[in-house]
Amino acid sequence: MSSSSLGAAWENPLRDPRDRRLPRIAGPSGLVIFGVTGDLSRKKLMPAVYDLANRGLLPPGFSLVGFARRDWEDQDFAQVVHDAVREHSRTPFREEVWQQLAEGMRFVPGDFDDDTAFKQLKNAVEELDASRGTGGNFAFYLSVPPKFFPKVVEQLKKHGLAKGPEGSWRRGVIEKPFGHDLDSARELNAVVHDVFEPDQVFRIDHYLGKETVQNILALRFANTMFEPIWNRSFVDHVQITMAEDIGIGGRAGYYDGIGAARDVIQNHLLQLMALTAMEEPASFDADALLTEKLKVLKAVKVPDDLGRHTVRGQYAGAWQGGERVRGYLEEDGIDAASTTDTYAAVKLNVDNRRWAGVPFYLRTGKRLGRRVTEIAVVFQRAPHSPFDSTATEELGQNAIVIRVQPDEGITVRFGSKVPGTSMEIRDVTMDFAYGESFTESSPEAYERLILDVLLGDANLFPRHQEVEESWKILDPIEEYWARHGRPAQYSSGSWGPEEADEMLARDGRSWRRP
Ligand code: BG6
């Protein structure tokens, strides 16, 4: 098959012919991945590249370069990508798509401080420009621990890779964590900005690549019926939950000392909060979104009494389904005295006209009851009820729940009369499910984000100002925790430590059990 017959969307049999929107297809380009042997690369990045190619969204000459400390040839790397794609890609395997992609795969063995390896990388990039028509356009994806960021970007600069030939683009893609506190984030940003201009840097927060997260903006700003009640006059509080049933798996090296709050509250949950709380942006472009998200993050107020309004926990071992599940301190590679949080709950206020007095409760944890991420906007009770109190005994508060994952969709909870001769009102739900309303399937977050990088579309990437503001919110909480004892224990499979329930009970509220 000739190269021009692949990659073009209008020829792609997978494309839905009813979709009349112009496809966003990347122009001539390539992707270099550092840390290509890691889990993220195998499970997410390589499959996402294949899925994009399979959907006809990559140019025919698209090229993929792996860089790692392995004694591999190009074909060994291609085999690794092949296995990752067969195991993890979302779309069906098609030999002709694979062949086309595999022809553009190169591998560069070496350490990050190895000048020879970076010279080889430069040669590989130039060779691909000549043989595959990548046009000098390359994105460098740093899927490596943050301690290596400075070295890698410095090497890219030193070897003339951060800047391509006239008319071409070079972009740096950085995976979180963006530092471990405000100071380290600032240092990191300084190092990155020494090499790349701000608009060349793409920070990945993969939650922003999720369809349901982008839908927060559609729900709020493409409709008329939600926005009038989306404020302190109607909303009682907001609960943002990201619960996982898995433990830390083989990630002890990354996770210990970092913990749940730094791992996901600083980024994913504060981004969800910003999108939920922000004002309507002037447009859907990166600067307008940044302006509004930043206003929310700057208005966030951390409560004074952190002992009462935050909780951190650590999972203890438990028997689940006849099997003993290890506690955090028993996991491989974890120091038996570790005080790392695997659960974190915080109450935040947004001090502005729209949200004054409305608490935002954020919680996350590993080894909880089930995997679920949701944003619940919980409304105030009716100011007056014409029904006698027995009629509404079982009535909860109205809520709009954005189900980020799984069972992607939106639930509206409200009271309804129970059929029968007496007046009794109980909660019912009205559900929108992506799976039922749309025939199109949702791309993986990484497909969307990699495509956006190649297109230079920065809307869904946090800027350094947001990263720094988010650390300003978390730093005092982490400092408080560091000075105050150990995390509370909770059983694996539960909904977190009792202290978290007590934290909400003190405010006269309770956590949802999604
Ligand atoms: C990552 C965290 O950012 O998100 C992990 O580092 C977490 O600890 C993961 O497991 C969850 O992502 P998702 O998309 O499965 O909710």
XYZ file of C-alpha atoms in Angstrom, residues 19-484:
466
model
C -19.791 12.709 10.993
C -19.735 15.843 8.849
C -17.273 17.786 10.977
C -13.909 18.386 9.398
C -11.517 15.893 10.929
C -8.616 17.330 12.874
C -5.674 15.579 11.253
C -2.093 16.165 12.305
C 0.254 17.515 9.651
C 3.702 16.068 8.892
C 5.286 15.243 12.251
C 6.923 12.780 14.582
C 7.022 11.983 18.272
C 10.073 11.178 20.361
C 9.348 9.411 23.643
C 11.834 9.460 26.502
C 11.098 6.750 29.052
C 9.760 4.466 26.402
C 10.163 1.346 28.536
C 7.853 2.660 31.276
C 4.300 1.588 32.039
C 2.702 4.804 30.811
C 4.389 4.485 27.468
C 3.357 0.843 26.970
C -0.169 1.083 28.311
C -1.193 4.521 27.098
C 1.158 6.339 24.721
C 1.984 3.610 22.198
C -1.631 2.383 21.952
C -2.837 5.987 21.607
C -0.442 6.604 18.702
C -1.678 3.459 16.965
C -5.344 4.329 17.605
C -4.795 7.777 16.103
C -3.154 6.230 13.052
C -5.969 3.713 12.786
C -8.547 6.516 12.881
C -6.723 8.241 10.039
C -5.706 11.200 12.182
C -1.939 10.944 11.703
C -0.066 11.868 8.544
C 1.148 8.967 6.381
C 4.804 9.604 7.239
C 4.245 9.893 10.984
C 7.313 8.673 12.867
C 7.880 7.424 16.384
C 11.270 7.476 18.044
C 11.989 5.681 21.314
C 14.869 6.698 23.566
C 15.890 4.504 26.509
C 18.741 2.663 28.160
C 18.196 -0.619 26.312
C 20.323 -2.520 23.906
C 17.633 -2.517 21.210
C 17.619 -2.151 17.439
C 14.761 -0.393 15.630
C 12.979 -3.699 15.076
C 13.182 -4.629 18.793
C 11.518 -1.334 19.619
C 8.880 -1.906 16.943
C 8.178 -5.317 18.472
C 7.670 -3.728 21.910
C 5.275 -1.188 20.408
C 3.504 -3.975 18.519
C 2.956 -5.989 21.711
C 1.743 -2.889 23.579
C -0.665 -2.063 20.755
C -2.027 -5.613 20.534
C -2.616 -5.631 24.276
C -3.866 -2.135 24.985
C -5.131 -0.348 21.885
C -8.784 0.616 21.675
C -9.405 0.116 17.968
C -9.078 -3.127 15.965
C -5.652 -4.181 14.770
C -5.162 -3.635 11.059
C -1.992 -4.974 9.512
C -1.701 -2.247 6.853
C -1.980 0.551 9.421
C 0.586 -1.168 11.591
C 3.035 -1.679 8.708
C 2.806 1.967 7.734
C 3.460 3.076 11.305
C 6.222 0.533 11.951
C 8.220 1.786 8.955
C 8.618 5.097 10.783
C 9.890 3.655 14.074
C 13.408 4.273 15.246
C 15.169 3.510 18.497
C 18.027 5.404 20.108
C 19.816 3.610 22.961
C 21.445 5.696 25.647
C 21.484 7.530 28.944
C 20.145 11.035 29.365
C 23.655 12.406 29.915
C 25.094 10.560 26.940
C 26.039 13.123 24.272
C 26.602 10.466 21.650
C 23.053 9.215 22.112
C 21.637 12.724 21.636
C 23.745 13.151 18.474
C 22.249 9.884 17.286
C 18.794 11.202 18.132
C 19.449 14.279 16.049
C 20.564 12.097 13.148
C 17.444 9.959 13.516
C 15.206 13.030 13.406
C 16.987 14.351 10.287
C 16.883 10.973 8.615
C 13.112 10.806 9.249
C 12.651 14.280 7.811
C 14.337 13.048 4.646
C 12.806 9.573 4.404
C 9.316 10.126 5.852
C 8.679 13.812 5.205
C 8.230 14.766 8.863
C 9.139 18.331 7.922
C 11.309 18.948 10.999
C 8.199 18.899 13.211
C 8.835 16.887 16.372
C 7.318 16.650 19.823
C 9.538 15.384 22.639
C 7.521 13.521 25.248
C 9.202 13.337 28.663
C 7.598 10.269 30.190
C 10.368 10.121 32.776
C 10.666 10.831 36.527
C 10.871 14.604 37.116
C 14.421 14.425 38.424
C 15.461 13.756 34.802
C 13.529 16.694 33.257
C 16.343 19.226 33.640
C 18.909 16.906 32.072
C 16.740 15.919 29.127
C 15.664 19.457 28.223
C 19.230 20.683 28.631
C 20.428 17.975 26.224
C 17.709 18.878 23.741
C 18.949 22.457 23.801
C 22.622 21.544 23.673
C 22.134 19.298 20.650
C 20.002 21.775 18.762
C 16.872 19.645 19.032
C 14.656 22.157 20.838
C 14.578 24.279 17.691
C 13.887 22.816 14.260
C 14.664 24.102 10.781
C 12.992 27.345 9.616
C 9.218 26.932 9.365
C 9.074 23.787 11.484
C 7.974 23.332 15.093
C 9.427 21.618 18.149
C 7.343 20.954 21.287
C 8.111 19.615 24.729
C 5.513 17.411 26.427
C 5.834 16.946 30.164
C 4.081 14.415 32.326
C 3.190 15.200 35.910
C 4.218 15.505 38.689
C 5.225 19.101 37.974
C 7.373 19.369 41.085
C 6.465 18.343 44.623
C 5.757 21.832 45.991
C 5.672 25.442 44.816
C 9.430 25.975 44.958
C 10.310 22.843 43.029
C 7.572 23.590 40.461
C 9.025 27.054 39.930
C 12.510 25.623 39.497
C 11.202 23.094 37.036
C 9.313 25.708 35.072
C 12.431 27.869 34.949
C 14.488 24.980 33.549
C 11.850 24.119 30.952
C 11.346 27.742 29.916
C 15.060 28.204 29.507
C 14.830 25.760 26.610
C 11.297 26.097 25.271
C 9.065 29.135 24.759
C 5.847 28.886 26.837
C 3.779 28.006 23.763
C 6.131 25.129 22.962
C 5.437 23.435 26.318
C 2.550 21.015 26.756
C 1.953 19.832 30.336
C -0.151 16.707 30.398
C -3.000 16.412 32.858
C -4.730 13.439 31.291
C -8.017 14.211 33.074
C -8.450 17.177 30.736
C -8.296 14.748 27.820
C -11.326 12.846 29.086
C -14.557 13.476 27.171
C -16.586 13.793 30.350
C -14.269 16.469 31.697
C -14.540 18.522 28.514
C -18.281 18.038 28.800
C -18.318 20.075 32.022
C -17.872 23.119 29.817
C -20.484 21.960 27.310
C -22.988 21.294 30.081
C -22.460 24.662 31.680
C -21.961 26.964 28.742
C -23.838 25.413 25.808
C -27.094 25.222 27.782
C -29.303 27.734 29.521
C -30.869 25.733 32.315
C -27.887 24.932 34.526
C -25.963 28.182 34.782
C -28.680 30.245 36.549
C -28.599 27.855 39.527
C -24.838 27.212 39.479
C -23.994 29.538 42.352
C -24.205 30.216 46.084
C -27.904 31.104 45.931
C -28.806 27.506 45.063
C -25.792 25.263 45.622
C -25.183 23.897 49.112
C -21.807 22.321 48.434
C -19.802 20.464 45.785
C -18.176 17.047 46.221
C -15.430 15.961 43.872
C -14.438 12.326 44.265
C -11.739 10.334 42.539
C -11.786 6.867 44.070
C -9.690 3.935 42.941
C -9.998 0.317 43.959
C -6.394 -0.494 43.053
C -3.415 -0.097 45.380
C -0.089 1.368 44.346
C 0.911 -1.738 42.393
C 4.561 -1.601 41.362
C 4.807 2.186 41.732
C 6.377 2.366 45.211
C 9.378 4.290 43.882
C 7.180 7.048 42.518
C 4.388 7.050 45.089
C 6.081 6.816 48.480
C 6.797 10.284 49.776
C 4.448 11.778 47.157
C 1.060 10.485 48.264
C -2.515 10.902 47.116
C -2.834 14.665 47.500
C 0.263 15.479 45.457
C -0.443 12.677 42.996
C -3.966 13.701 42.045
C -5.459 16.572 44.076
C -2.779 19.054 43.004
C -3.557 18.368 39.368
C -6.624 16.321 38.347
C -8.971 17.334 41.160
C -8.061 21.009 41.220
C -8.537 21.102 37.449
C -11.979 19.518 37.839
C -12.768 22.052 40.523
C -11.588 24.958 38.376
C -13.751 23.836 35.435
C -16.753 23.405 37.727
C -16.363 26.777 39.431
C -15.042 29.060 36.690
C -16.881 31.827 34.864
C -17.726 31.511 31.181
C -14.534 31.967 29.156
C -14.526 34.541 26.359
C -13.814 31.698 23.927
C -12.649 28.116 24.007
C -9.038 28.998 23.345
C -6.127 28.289 25.634
C -5.631 31.862 26.884
C -9.312 32.419 27.644
C -9.554 29.128 29.526
C -6.367 29.858 31.434
C -7.685 33.263 32.471
C -10.857 31.807 33.983
C -9.300 28.735 35.597
C -6.592 30.867 37.120
C -9.150 33.233 38.650
C -10.750 30.293 40.459
C -7.442 28.853 41.685
C -6.385 32.266 42.963
C -9.703 32.643 44.799
C -9.376 29.286 46.579
C -9.081 29.716 50.314
C -7.670 26.908 52.439
C -9.496 26.733 55.803
C -7.593 27.995 58.836
C -8.228 24.958 60.979
C -6.648 22.281 58.819
C -6.996 19.660 61.564
C -10.776 19.887 61.243
C -11.068 20.352 57.506
C -8.562 17.929 56.015
C -7.970 14.205 56.486
C -5.258 11.938 55.202
C -5.333 8.181 55.380
C -3.338 5.085 54.560
C -4.846 1.749 53.576
C -4.476 -1.126 55.978
C -4.530 -4.784 54.978
C -7.903 -6.508 54.800
C -9.584 -9.720 53.716
C -11.480 -9.144 50.490
C -13.357 -11.940 48.738
C -11.487 -14.608 50.745
C -8.095 -13.086 49.890
C -5.770 -11.041 52.044
C -5.084 -7.653 50.455
C -1.833 -6.079 51.623
C -1.793 -2.830 53.525
C 0.240 0.088 52.199
C 3.085 -0.488 54.660
C 3.334 -4.126 53.524
C 3.636 -3.242 49.828
C 6.961 -4.018 48.120
C 9.416 -1.161 48.366
C 7.532 0.792 51.047
C 9.285 1.835 54.218
C 7.433 0.287 57.182
C 7.379 3.709 58.880
C 6.091 5.606 55.835
C 3.558 8.363 56.528
C 2.592 8.740 52.858
C -1.126 9.376 52.317
C -3.016 6.979 50.065
C -6.246 8.844 50.877
C -6.775 12.566 51.152
C -9.841 14.717 51.724
C -9.809 18.495 51.851
C -12.368 21.242 52.179
C -11.738 24.323 50.091
C -13.629 27.561 49.729
C -13.741 29.774 46.684
C -13.807 33.352 47.856
C -15.707 35.113 45.126
C -19.204 36.417 44.536
C -20.463 33.225 42.899
C -19.190 30.749 45.499
C -18.721 32.537 48.845
C -19.839 30.167 51.602
C -20.110 27.093 49.345
C -17.563 24.463 50.372
C -15.888 22.289 47.771
C -14.981 18.906 49.275
C -12.281 17.053 47.339
C -11.335 13.462 48.135
C -9.264 10.752 46.551
C -7.923 7.412 47.619
C -6.474 4.108 46.583
C -8.014 0.778 47.593
C -11.447 2.263 48.128
C -14.794 0.544 47.572
C -14.862 1.055 43.811
C -13.281 2.969 40.960
C -15.300 6.085 40.359
C -14.674 9.734 39.558
C -17.545 12.184 39.823
C -18.419 15.788 40.497
C -21.592 16.202 42.557
C -23.139 19.648 42.731
C -25.478 19.327 45.715
C -28.288 21.865 46.001
C -29.843 23.491 49.044
C -33.057 22.117 50.427
C -36.271 23.885 49.407
C -36.672 26.981 51.593
C -40.194 25.934 52.465
C -42.198 22.739 52.033
C -45.987 22.695 51.702
C -45.926 18.950 52.515
C -46.038 17.678 56.055
C -42.710 16.449 57.353
C -43.534 12.727 57.054
C -44.018 13.196 53.291
C -40.420 14.318 52.769
C -38.709 12.206 55.444
C -36.770 10.216 52.858
C -36.042 13.089 50.512
C -32.385 14.005 50.050
C -30.967 17.101 48.439
C -31.256 17.744 44.714
C -28.005 17.107 42.913
C -26.411 17.192 39.488
C -23.725 14.557 39.252
C -21.210 14.586 36.432
C -20.080 10.970 36.156
C -16.530 11.308 34.851
C -15.890 7.545 34.900
C -16.935 4.768 34.640
C -20.581 4.807 33.354
C -19.808 8.203 31.813
C -22.765 10.530 31.917
C -24.799 12.894 34.038
C -27.338 12.156 36.747
C -29.896 14.613 38.051
C -31.391 13.703 41.417
C -34.690 15.168 42.539
C -37.761 14.262 44.593
C -40.806 12.547 43.166
C -44.115 11.395 44.577
C -44.170 7.710 45.423
C -47.159 6.160 43.600
C -50.019 5.464 46.011
C -52.795 7.124 47.909
C -50.625 8.955 50.412
C -48.250 11.856 49.811
C -44.748 10.522 50.106
C -41.789 11.999 48.255
C -38.569 10.168 47.564
C -35.402 10.712 45.527
C -35.347 9.572 41.924
C -32.702 10.037 39.262
C -32.736 11.041 35.641
C -29.746 9.724 33.759
C -27.890 10.648 30.617
C -25.427 7.943 29.604
C -22.873 8.512 26.864
C -23.191 4.893 25.792
C -26.929 5.238 25.158
C -27.047 8.692 23.596
C -24.108 8.501 21.225
C -22.965 5.875 18.770
C -19.512 7.458 18.574
C -17.104 5.908 21.041
C -14.957 8.105 23.251
C -11.275 8.315 22.396
C -8.812 7.642 25.176
C -7.595 10.809 26.906
C -4.085 10.264 25.542
C -5.317 10.029 21.946
C -6.924 13.428 22.241
C -3.943 14.973 23.999
C -1.266 13.574 21.678
C -3.270 14.754 18.671
C -3.605 18.206 20.257
C 0.165 18.365 20.814
C 0.793 17.534 17.159
C -1.743 20.169 16.119
C -0.309 22.735 18.544
C -3.695 23.096 20.228
C -3.011 24.026 23.866
C -6.594 24.327 25.230
C -6.453 21.156 27.284
C -3.019 21.651 28.818
C -2.448 23.396 32.141
C -0.074 26.342 31.980
C 2.704 26.935 34.480
C 0.664 29.593 36.304
C -2.064 27.023 37.073
C 0.492 24.505 38.249
C 2.017 27.062 40.597
C -1.358 28.262 41.934
C -2.319 24.653 42.616
C 0.815 24.118 44.671
C 0.028 27.281 46.628
C -3.231 25.602 47.638
C -1.675 22.273 48.561
C 1.584 23.371 50.213
C 0.081 24.590 53.533
C -1.961 21.388 53.774
C 1.073 19.181 53.179
C 3.093 21.242 55.675
C 0.359 20.825 58.259
C 0.237 17.062 57.696
C 4.020 16.766 57.918
C 3.892 18.335 61.388
C 0.913 16.356 62.652
